[in-house]
Amino acid sequence: MGDETATEMYRTRTDALTTDVGEGRPVVFAHGTLMDRTMFAPQLEALKDEYRAVAYDLRARTDRYAPGYDLWDLADDCDALLDGIGEESAVIGGMSMGGFLALRFALEYPERVDGLVLIDSIAAPHPDEERAEYSALVEPYADVLEPIPREIAEGSTAELFGETTLEENRELVETWVDRWATYSGKAVYHELGSWLGRADVTDRLSEIDVPVLIVHGEEDSTLPPSRAEPMLEELPDAEMELIPEAGHTSTLENPEPVTDAIRAFLDTRF
C-alpha cells in the first residue's frame, strides 16, 4: 500500500517537514488528524533548553497526501525521519492519530524507541458506529482537490477542543478553523482513511517494554480518558496524567500541565 516516494521525503526533505530545536536526548512529536506540527509549539519551546525537540508534519499536511496509506506506512515515515535527523532512536510522542502511529512504530521498530508519550490517544480501534459516521463525513471528498467546506471545518471544533476552550478561547478555535478550511478534501479523506479501519493492538502492548506516559485531556469528548485507561493495564511500564480544562488537543488548550508532565517524565525516566 505504501508510497515509497512519500516515505523517502522524510529522509531527504527532513528540514522542510520538521521544526527541530535544542540539543540533547531527541523527542519526536507526531500530530493528530486535521492538526499539524505547530500543535506542539509550546512543548518544543519548553523542552529545547535540555532536549532535542522535533515535531513533524504527517503526509496529509504535505504534497504527498495521496494515494491511500495506513498507520504502518506512517510508522515507516517516522523511521525515515529518524534517519533524516541523524538519530538512532528517540522518545516518540504522538497525539491521537500520532499516538496510533507511535504505538505501531514501537511494535515495528522497537530498537528505535526509547519511550512513548501518548497524548489523547488509544490502543483500541474506534467502534463500528463511530467509524461509519467518520466515513460518511469524508466519503464525498475522496476525489475533491478543492478545500473542504468551511462548515465541515467548523463542525470539527467540538471533536478537537474541550468545553473550556470552546467557551473561553475562541481565538484558538477560529485560528484552526481558518487553517482547516484550506485543506484539500482528498487530503482529509486519506488522513482519516489511514486509521479508520485500524486493527486493535491492545493485545500487543505487552511487547512495548519502554517507559510510556499517557497524557489525556479531562474534557476530551472524542476519545474520553476512560478509553485510554486500559493501556495502563497492558503496557509494562506506563503512567497517566489527566489534564484539566483541556479536550482532544490538550497540548494547545492547556499547554503548561501537558508540558510539565512530559518534562517530569523525561527528566525522571531518562
PDB file of C-alpha atoms in Angstrom:
ATOM      1  CA  MET A   1       0.000   0.000   0.000  1.00  0.00           C
ATOM      2  CA  GLY A   2       2.839   2.360   0.866  1.00  0.00           C
ATOM      3  CA  ASP A   3       4.131   5.151  -1.342  1.00  0.00           C
ATOM      4  CA  GLU A   4       7.907   4.784  -1.112  1.00  0.00           C
ATOM      5  CA  THR A   5       8.384   8.296  -2.504  1.00  0.00           C
ATOM      6  CA  ALA A   6       6.324   9.673   0.371  1.00  0.00           C
ATOM      7  CA  THR A   7       8.415   7.803   2.925  1.00  0.00           C
ATOM      8  CA  GLU A   8      11.657   8.855   1.252  1.00  0.00           C
ATOM      9  CA  MET A   9      10.821  12.550   1.553  1.00  0.00           C
ATOM     10  CA  TYR A  10      11.151  12.256   5.340  1.00  0.00           C
ATOM     11  CA  ARG A  11      14.732  11.132   4.816  1.00  0.00           C
ATOM     12  CA  THR A  12      15.672  13.679   2.156  1.00  0.00           C
ATOM     13  CA  ARG A  13      13.459  16.711   2.831  1.00  0.00           C
ATOM     14  CA  THR A  14      13.556  16.435   6.604  1.00  0.00           C
ATOM     15  CA  ASP A  15      14.287  20.091   7.252  1.00  0.00           C
ATOM     16  CA  ALA A  16      11.245  21.174   5.224  1.00  0.00           C
ATOM     17  CA  LEU A  17       8.880  18.942   7.182  1.00  0.00           C
ATOM     18  CA  THR A  18      10.114  19.438  10.737  1.00  0.00           C
ATOM     19  CA  THR A  19      10.571  22.004  13.461  1.00  0.00           C
ATOM     20  CA  ASP A  20      13.801  20.923  15.136  1.00  0.00           C
ATOM     21  CA  VAL A  21      15.074  22.831  18.193  1.00  0.00           C
ATOM     22  CA  GLY A  22      17.520  22.300  21.029  1.00  0.00           C
ATOM     23  CA  GLU A  23      20.167  19.695  21.727  1.00  0.00           C
ATOM     24  CA  GLY A  24      20.182  16.570  23.858  1.00  0.00           C
ATOM     25  CA  ARG A  25      18.062  13.443  24.003  1.00  0.00           C
ATOM     26  CA  PRO A  26      15.700  13.535  20.999  1.00  0.00           C
ATOM     27  CA  VAL A  27      11.938  13.733  21.490  1.00  0.00           C
ATOM     28  CA  VAL A  28       9.889  13.493  18.274  1.00  0.00           C
ATOM     29  CA  PHE A  29       6.219  14.562  18.114  1.00  0.00           C
ATOM     30  CA  ALA A  30       3.607  13.428  15.571  1.00  0.00           C
ATOM     31  CA  HIS A  31       0.306  15.325  15.303  1.00  0.00           C
ATOM     32  CA  GLY A  32      -3.298  14.200  15.056  1.00  0.00           C
ATOM     33  CA  THR A  33      -5.925  14.370  12.314  1.00  0.00           C
ATOM     34  CA  LEU A  34      -6.528  17.904  10.968  1.00  0.00           C
ATOM     35  CA  MET A  35      -3.634  19.203  13.059  1.00  0.00           C
ATOM     36  CA  ASP A  36      -0.018  19.918  12.071  1.00  0.00           C
ATOM     37  CA  ARG A  37       3.361  20.160  13.753  1.00  0.00           C
ATOM     38  CA  THR A  38       2.576  23.607  15.210  1.00  0.00           C
ATOM     39  CA  MET A  39       0.259  21.948  17.761  1.00  0.00           C
ATOM     40  CA  PHE A  40       3.426  21.122  19.736  1.00  0.00           C
ATOM     41  CA  ALA A  41       4.880  24.650  19.679  1.00  0.00           C
ATOM     42  CA  PRO A  42       4.501  25.185  23.463  1.00  0.00           C
ATOM     43  CA  GLN A  43       6.182  21.857  24.237  1.00  0.00           C
ATOM     44  CA  LEU A  44       9.103  22.441  21.839  1.00  0.00           C
ATOM     45  CA  GLU A  45       9.675  25.885  23.320  1.00  0.00           C
ATOM     46  CA  ALA A  46       9.760  24.484  26.856  1.00  0.00           C
ATOM     47  CA  LEU A  47      11.899  21.424  26.129  1.00  0.00           C
ATOM     48  CA  LYS A  48      14.535  22.923  23.847  1.00  0.00           C
ATOM     49  CA  ASP A  49      16.822  24.030  26.665  1.00  0.00           C
ATOM     50  CA  GLU A  50      17.572  20.421  27.646  1.00  0.00           C
ATOM     51  CA  TYR A  51      16.322  18.211  24.825  1.00  0.00           C
ATOM     52  CA  ARG A  52      16.358  17.999  21.053  1.00  0.00           C
ATOM     53  CA  ALA A  53      12.661  18.586  20.431  1.00  0.00           C
ATOM     54  CA  VAL A  54      11.313  17.785  16.975  1.00  0.00           C
ATOM     55  CA  ALA A  55       7.785  17.999  15.573  1.00  0.00           C
ATOM     56  CA  TYR A  56       6.936  16.978  12.019  1.00  0.00           C
ATOM     57  CA  ASP A  57       4.084  17.149   9.550  1.00  0.00           C
ATOM     58  CA  LEU A  58       2.495  13.838   8.627  1.00  0.00           C
ATOM     59  CA  ARG A  59       1.649  13.063   4.996  1.00  0.00           C
ATOM     60  CA  ALA A  60      -1.741  14.764   4.996  1.00  0.00           C
ATOM     61  CA  ARG A  61      -0.080  18.151   5.559  1.00  0.00           C
ATOM     62  CA  THR A  62       2.404  17.637   2.717  1.00  0.00           C
ATOM     63  CA  ASP A  63       2.190  17.308  -1.055  1.00  0.00           C
ATOM     64  CA  ARG A  64       2.168  13.508  -0.626  1.00  0.00           C
ATOM     65  CA  TYR A  65      -1.318  13.168   0.889  1.00  0.00           C
ATOM     66  CA  ALA A  66      -2.431  10.624  -1.742  1.00  0.00           C
ATOM     67  CA  PRO A  67      -2.783   7.774  -2.646  1.00  0.00           C
ATOM     68  CA  GLY A  68      -4.163   5.907   0.348  1.00  0.00           C
ATOM     69  CA  TYR A  69      -1.861   4.885   3.172  1.00  0.00           C
ATOM     70  CA  ASP A  70      -2.189   3.356   6.615  1.00  0.00           C
ATOM     71  CA  LEU A  71      -0.648   3.700  10.074  1.00  0.00           C
ATOM     72  CA  TRP A  72       2.104   1.210   9.272  1.00  0.00           C
ATOM     73  CA  ASP A  73       3.120   3.406   6.321  1.00  0.00           C
ATOM     74  CA  LEU A  74       3.221   6.368   8.690  1.00  0.00           C
ATOM     75  CA  ALA A  75       5.430   4.304  11.002  1.00  0.00           C
ATOM     76  CA  ASP A  76       7.798   3.793   8.049  1.00  0.00           C
ATOM     77  CA  ASP A  77       7.780   7.574   7.549  1.00  0.00           C
ATOM     78  CA  CYS A  78       8.814   8.047  11.182  1.00  0.00           C
ATOM     79  CA  ASP A  79      11.651   5.566  10.677  1.00  0.00           C
ATOM     80  CA  ALA A  80      12.846   7.605   7.681  1.00  0.00           C
ATOM     81  CA  LEU A  81      12.521  10.801   9.708  1.00  0.00           C
ATOM     82  CA  LEU A  82      14.881   9.474  12.390  1.00  0.00           C
ATOM     83  CA  ASP A  83      17.365   8.747   9.608  1.00  0.00           C
ATOM     84  CA  GLY A  84      16.830  12.283   8.331  1.00  0.00           C
ATOM     85  CA  ILE A  85      17.589  13.898  11.688  1.00  0.00           C
ATOM     86  CA  GLY A  86      20.500  11.542  12.254  1.00  0.00           C
ATOM     87  CA  GLU A  87      19.226   9.839  15.405  1.00  0.00           C
ATOM     88  CA  GLU A  88      19.337   6.098  16.103  1.00  0.00           C
ATOM     89  CA  SER A  89      16.386   6.293  18.497  1.00  0.00           C
ATOM     90  CA  ALA A  90      14.130   8.793  20.252  1.00  0.00           C
ATOM     91  CA  VAL A  91      11.263   9.240  22.654  1.00  0.00           C
ATOM     92  CA  ILE A  92       8.255   9.286  20.324  1.00  0.00           C
ATOM     93  CA  GLY A  93       5.279  11.442  21.237  1.00  0.00           C
ATOM     94  CA  GLY A  94       2.005  11.332  19.351  1.00  0.00           C
ATOM     95  CA  MET A  95      -1.398  12.979  19.691  1.00  0.00           C
ATOM     96  CA  SER A  96      -4.468  10.944  18.685  1.00  0.00           C
ATOM     97  CA  MET A  97      -3.588   9.620  15.184  1.00  0.00           C
ATOM     98  CA  GLY A  98       0.046  10.398  16.044  1.00  0.00           C
ATOM     99  CA  GLY A  99      -0.355   8.137  19.063  1.00  0.00           C
ATOM    100  CA  PHE A 100      -1.865   5.379  16.936  1.00  0.00           C
ATOM    101  CA  LEU A 101       1.231   5.543  14.742  1.00  0.00           C
ATOM    102  CA  ALA A 102       3.595   5.805  17.740  1.00  0.00           C
ATOM    103  CA  LEU A 103       2.298   2.507  19.110  1.00  0.00           C
ATOM    104  CA  ARG A 104       2.803   0.831  15.750  1.00  0.00           C
ATOM    105  CA  PHE A 105       6.230   2.397  15.360  1.00  0.00           C
ATOM    106  CA  ALA A 106       7.179   0.900  18.732  1.00  0.00           C
ATOM    107  CA  LEU A 107       5.971  -2.512  17.558  1.00  0.00           C
ATOM    108  CA  GLU A 108       7.635  -2.342  14.138  1.00  0.00           C
ATOM    109  CA  TYR A 109      10.870  -0.540  15.089  1.00  0.00           C
ATOM    110  CA  PRO A 110      11.377  -1.335  18.804  1.00  0.00           C
ATOM    111  CA  GLU A 111      15.111  -0.633  18.665  1.00  0.00           C
ATOM    112  CA  ARG A 112      14.416   2.979  17.656  1.00  0.00           C
ATOM    113  CA  VAL A 113      12.075   3.795  20.565  1.00  0.00           C
ATOM    114  CA  ASP A 114      13.428   4.990  23.924  1.00  0.00           C
ATOM    115  CA  GLY A 115       9.997   5.807  25.316  1.00  0.00           C
ATOM    116  CA  LEU A 116       6.495   6.879  24.281  1.00  0.00           C
ATOM    117  CA  VAL A 117       4.282   9.848  25.091  1.00  0.00           C
ATOM    118  CA  LEU A 118       0.682   9.103  24.084  1.00  0.00           C
ATOM    119  CA  ILE A 119      -1.436  12.257  24.026  1.00  0.00           C
ATOM    120  CA  ASP A 120      -5.229  11.932  23.795  1.00  0.00           C
ATOM    121  CA  SER A 121      -4.803   8.576  22.103  1.00  0.00           C
ATOM    122  CA  ILE A 122      -5.909   4.946  22.492  1.00  0.00           C
ATOM    123  CA  ALA A 123      -4.830   1.421  21.519  1.00  0.00           C
ATOM    124  CA  ALA A 124      -8.276   0.065  20.646  1.00  0.00           C
ATOM    125  CA  PRO A 125      -9.980   0.828  17.330  1.00  0.00           C
ATOM    126  CA  HIS A 126     -12.958   3.135  17.027  1.00  0.00           C
ATOM    127  CA  PRO A 127     -16.314   1.359  17.458  1.00  0.00           C
ATOM    128  CA  ASP A 128     -18.126   0.489  14.204  1.00  0.00           C
ATOM    129  CA  GLU A 129     -20.743   3.183  14.736  1.00  0.00           C
ATOM    130  CA  GLU A 130     -18.121   5.937  15.025  1.00  0.00           C
ATOM    131  CA  ARG A 131     -16.195   4.588  12.065  1.00  0.00           C
ATOM    132  CA  ALA A 132     -19.353   4.700   9.959  1.00  0.00           C
ATOM    133  CA  GLU A 133     -20.020   8.309  10.998  1.00  0.00           C
ATOM    134  CA  TYR A 134     -16.496   9.468  10.131  1.00  0.00           C
ATOM    135  CA  SER A 135     -16.541   7.537   6.879  1.00  0.00           C
ATOM    136  CA  ALA A 136     -19.848   9.087   5.796  1.00  0.00           C
ATOM    137  CA  LEU A 137     -18.480  12.543   6.609  1.00  0.00           C
ATOM    138  CA  VAL A 138     -15.377  12.293   4.400  1.00  0.00           C
ATOM    139  CA  GLU A 139     -16.578   9.929   1.653  1.00  0.00           C
ATOM    140  CA  PRO A 140     -17.873  12.786  -0.555  1.00  0.00           C
ATOM    141  CA  TYR A 141     -14.364  14.289  -0.655  1.00  0.00           C
ATOM    142  CA  ALA A 142     -12.464  11.191  -1.818  1.00  0.00           C
ATOM    143  CA  ASP A 143     -11.526  12.839  -5.119  1.00  0.00           C
ATOM    144  CA  VAL A 144     -12.002  16.506  -4.289  1.00  0.00           C
ATOM    145  CA  LEU A 145      -8.848  18.598  -4.657  1.00  0.00           C
ATOM    146  CA  GLU A 146     -10.581  21.802  -3.540  1.00  0.00           C
ATOM    147  CA  PRO A 147     -10.639  22.762   0.151  1.00  0.00           C
ATOM    148  CA  ILE A 148     -13.202  21.154   2.426  1.00  0.00           C
ATOM    149  CA  PRO A 149     -16.339  23.255   3.052  1.00  0.00           C
ATOM    150  CA  ARG A 150     -15.992  25.679   5.931  1.00  0.00           C
ATOM    151  CA  GLU A 151     -18.968  24.109   7.701  1.00  0.00           C
ATOM    152  CA  ILE A 152     -17.037  20.814   7.890  1.00  0.00           C
ATOM    153  CA  ALA A 153     -14.120  22.703   9.456  1.00  0.00           C
ATOM    154  CA  GLU A 154     -16.424  24.460  11.911  1.00  0.00           C
ATOM    155  CA  GLY A 155     -18.181  21.192  12.729  1.00  0.00           C
ATOM    156  CA  SER A 156     -14.841  19.661  13.709  1.00  0.00           C
ATOM    157  CA  THR A 157     -14.280  22.081  16.589  1.00  0.00           C
ATOM    158  CA  ALA A 158     -16.361  20.040  19.045  1.00  0.00           C
ATOM    159  CA  GLU A 159     -14.242  16.986  18.205  1.00  0.00           C
ATOM    160  CA  LEU A 160     -10.877  18.689  18.595  1.00  0.00           C
ATOM    161  CA  PHE A 161     -11.468  21.026  21.532  1.00  0.00           C
ATOM    162  CA  GLY A 162     -12.932  20.744  25.023  1.00  0.00           C
ATOM    163  CA  GLU A 163     -15.764  22.708  26.540  1.00  0.00           C
ATOM    164  CA  THR A 164     -13.500  25.192  28.335  1.00  0.00           C
ATOM    165  CA  THR A 165     -11.627  26.072  25.150  1.00  0.00           C
ATOM    166  CA  LEU A 166     -14.811  26.348  23.085  1.00  0.00           C
ATOM    167  CA  GLU A 167     -16.213  28.798  25.640  1.00  0.00           C
ATOM    168  CA  GLU A 168     -13.129  30.730  26.706  1.00  0.00           C
ATOM    169  CA  ASN A 169     -10.542  30.599  23.912  1.00  0.00           C
ATOM    170  CA  ARG A 170     -12.388  31.346  20.691  1.00  0.00           C
ATOM    171  CA  GLU A 171      -9.242  32.801  19.168  1.00  0.00           C
ATOM    172  CA  LEU A 172      -7.506  29.409  19.274  1.00  0.00           C
ATOM    173  CA  VAL A 173     -10.587  27.696  17.843  1.00  0.00           C
ATOM    174  CA  GLU A 174     -11.048  30.174  14.984  1.00  0.00           C
ATOM    175  CA  THR A 175      -7.354  30.081  14.092  1.00  0.00           C
ATOM    176  CA  TRP A 176      -7.611  26.349  13.490  1.00  0.00           C
ATOM    177  CA  VAL A 177     -10.934  26.576  11.646  1.00  0.00           C
ATOM    178  CA  ASP A 178      -9.304  29.027   9.232  1.00  0.00           C
ATOM    179  CA  ARG A 179      -6.462  26.562   8.739  1.00  0.00           C
ATOM    180  CA  TRP A 180      -8.673  23.502   8.290  1.00  0.00           C
ATOM    181  CA  ALA A 181     -10.741  25.335   5.676  1.00  0.00           C
ATOM    182  CA  THR A 182      -7.662  25.415   3.404  1.00  0.00           C
ATOM    183  CA  TYR A 183      -7.174  21.621   3.393  1.00  0.00           C
ATOM    184  CA  SER A 184      -7.827  19.610   0.230  1.00  0.00           C
ATOM    185  CA  GLY A 185     -10.828  17.322   0.606  1.00  0.00           C
ATOM    186  CA  LYS A 186      -8.749  14.451  -0.730  1.00  0.00           C
ATOM    187  CA  ALA A 187      -6.049  15.027   1.902  1.00  0.00           C
ATOM    188  CA  VAL A 188      -8.608  14.874   4.717  1.00  0.00           C
ATOM    189  CA  TYR A 189     -10.220  11.775   3.175  1.00  0.00           C
ATOM    190  CA  HIS A 190      -6.924   9.878   3.088  1.00  0.00           C
ATOM    191  CA  GLU A 191      -5.916  11.148   6.519  1.00  0.00           C
ATOM    192  CA  LEU A 192      -8.995   9.651   8.162  1.00  0.00           C
ATOM    193  CA  GLY A 193      -8.665   6.571   5.989  1.00  0.00           C
ATOM    194  CA  SER A 194      -5.227   5.884   7.410  1.00  0.00           C
ATOM    195  CA  TRP A 195      -6.679   4.990  10.816  1.00  0.00           C
ATOM    196  CA  LEU A 196     -10.418   4.344  10.433  1.00  0.00           C
ATOM    197  CA  GLY A 197     -10.022   0.641   9.722  1.00  0.00           C
ATOM    198  CA  ARG A 198      -7.107   0.024  12.057  1.00  0.00           C
ATOM    199  CA  ALA A 199      -6.831  -3.218  13.992  1.00  0.00           C
ATOM    200  CA  ASP A 200      -6.777  -3.405  17.780  1.00  0.00           C
ATOM    201  CA  VAL A 201      -3.191  -3.501  19.100  1.00  0.00           C
ATOM    202  CA  THR A 202      -4.177  -3.859  22.766  1.00  0.00           C
ATOM    203  CA  ASP A 203      -3.050  -7.487  22.859  1.00  0.00           C
ATOM    204  CA  ARG A 204       0.429  -6.452  21.664  1.00  0.00           C
ATOM    205  CA  LEU A 205       1.040  -3.660  24.163  1.00  0.00           C
ATOM    206  CA  SER A 206       2.956  -6.065  26.428  1.00  0.00           C
ATOM    207  CA  GLU A 207       5.698  -6.067  23.745  1.00  0.00           C
ATOM    208  CA  ILE A 208       6.376  -2.357  24.344  1.00  0.00           C
ATOM    209  CA  ASP A 209       8.894  -2.537  27.184  1.00  0.00           C
ATOM    210  CA  VAL A 210       9.900   1.136  27.349  1.00  0.00           C
ATOM    211  CA  PRO A 211       8.567   3.844  29.688  1.00  0.00           C
ATOM    212  CA  VAL A 212       5.242   5.247  28.480  1.00  0.00           C
ATOM    213  CA  LEU A 213       3.499   8.451  29.547  1.00  0.00           C
ATOM    214  CA  ILE A 214      -0.202   8.747  28.763  1.00  0.00           C
ATOM    215  CA  VAL A 215      -1.401  12.369  28.756  1.00  0.00           C
ATOM    216  CA  HIS A 216      -5.122  12.996  28.339  1.00  0.00           C
ATOM    217  CA  GLY A 217      -7.435  15.993  28.447  1.00  0.00           C
ATOM    218  CA  GLU A 218     -10.179  15.566  31.023  1.00  0.00           C
ATOM    219  CA  GLU A 219     -12.659  17.195  28.632  1.00  0.00           C
ATOM    220  CA  ASP A 220     -11.747  15.015  25.637  1.00  0.00           C
ATOM    221  CA  SER A 221     -15.170  14.017  24.298  1.00  0.00           C
ATOM    222  CA  THR A 222     -13.776  12.432  21.117  1.00  0.00           C
ATOM    223  CA  LEU A 223     -11.638   9.880  22.948  1.00  0.00           C
ATOM    224  CA  PRO A 224     -12.601  10.130  26.632  1.00  0.00           C
ATOM    225  CA  PRO A 225      -9.865   9.289  29.164  1.00  0.00           C
ATOM    226  CA  SER A 226     -11.711   6.072  30.060  1.00  0.00           C
ATOM    227  CA  ARG A 227     -10.796   4.742  26.610  1.00  0.00           C
ATOM    228  CA  ALA A 228      -7.089   5.345  27.231  1.00  0.00           C
ATOM    229  CA  GLU A 229      -7.007   3.863  30.734  1.00  0.00           C
ATOM    230  CA  PRO A 230      -6.943   0.186  29.598  1.00  0.00           C
ATOM    231  CA  MET A 231      -3.449   0.826  28.197  1.00  0.00           C
ATOM    232  CA  LEU A 232      -2.210   1.229  31.782  1.00  0.00           C
ATOM    233  CA  GLU A 233      -3.065  -2.414  32.423  1.00  0.00           C
ATOM    234  CA  GLU A 234      -1.443  -3.768  29.273  1.00  0.00           C
ATOM    235  CA  LEU A 235       1.733  -1.687  28.929  1.00  0.00           C
ATOM    236  CA  PRO A 236       4.585  -2.995  31.145  1.00  0.00           C
ATOM    237  CA  ASP A 237       5.676   0.485  32.270  1.00  0.00           C
ATOM    238  CA  ALA A 238       3.047   3.210  31.909  1.00  0.00           C
ATOM    239  CA  GLU A 239       1.755   6.161  33.876  1.00  0.00           C
ATOM    240  CA  MET A 240      -1.134   8.544  33.145  1.00  0.00           C
ATOM    241  CA  GLU A 241      -1.588  12.257  33.672  1.00  0.00           C
ATOM    242  CA  LEU A 242      -5.008  13.894  33.273  1.00  0.00           C
ATOM    243  CA  ILE A 243      -5.071  17.490  32.043  1.00  0.00           C
ATOM    244  CA  PRO A 244      -7.842  19.754  33.409  1.00  0.00           C
ATOM    245  CA  GLU A 245      -9.714  22.227  31.204  1.00  0.00           C
ATOM    246  CA  ALA A 246      -8.494  20.520  28.042  1.00  0.00           C
ATOM    247  CA  GLY A 247     -10.142  18.414  25.367  1.00  0.00           C
ATOM    248  CA  HIS A 248      -8.668  16.419  22.484  1.00  0.00           C
ATOM    249  CA  THR A 249      -5.943  18.969  21.659  1.00  0.00           C
ATOM    250  CA  SER A 250      -4.601  19.287  25.184  1.00  0.00           C
ATOM    251  CA  THR A 251      -1.130  20.447  24.045  1.00  0.00           C
ATOM    252  CA  LEU A 252      -2.613  23.774  22.935  1.00  0.00           C
ATOM    253  CA  GLU A 253      -5.689  24.023  25.136  1.00  0.00           C
ATOM    254  CA  ASN A 254      -3.821  23.843  28.439  1.00  0.00           C
ATOM    255  CA  PRO A 255      -0.171  23.588  27.434  1.00  0.00           C
ATOM    256  CA  GLU A 256       1.533  24.169  30.791  1.00  0.00           C
ATOM    257  CA  PRO A 257       0.410  20.996  32.614  1.00  0.00           C
ATOM    258  CA  VAL A 258       0.958  18.951  29.434  1.00  0.00           C
ATOM    259  CA  THR A 259       4.496  20.277  29.147  1.00  0.00           C
ATOM    260  CA  ASP A 260       5.118  19.812  32.887  1.00  0.00           C
ATOM    261  CA  ALA A 261       4.008  16.174  32.675  1.00  0.00           C
ATOM    262  CA  ILE A 262       6.210  15.472  29.664  1.00  0.00           C
ATOM    263  CA  ARG A 263       9.142  17.281  31.209  1.00  0.00           C
ATOM    264  CA  ALA A 264       8.850  15.402  34.502  1.00  0.00           C
ATOM    265  CA  PHE A 265       8.588  12.100  32.609  1.00  0.00           C
ATOM    266  CA  LEU A 266      11.694  12.836  30.538  1.00  0.00           C
ATOM    267  CA  ASP A 267      13.695  14.185  33.483  1.00  0.00           C
ATOM    268  CA  THR A 268      12.944  11.267  35.800  1.00  0.00           C
ATOM    269  CA  ARG A 269      12.889   8.342  33.375  1.00  0.00           C
ATOM    270  CA  PHE A 270      15.767   9.293  31.075  1.00  0.00           C
TER     271      PHE A 270
END
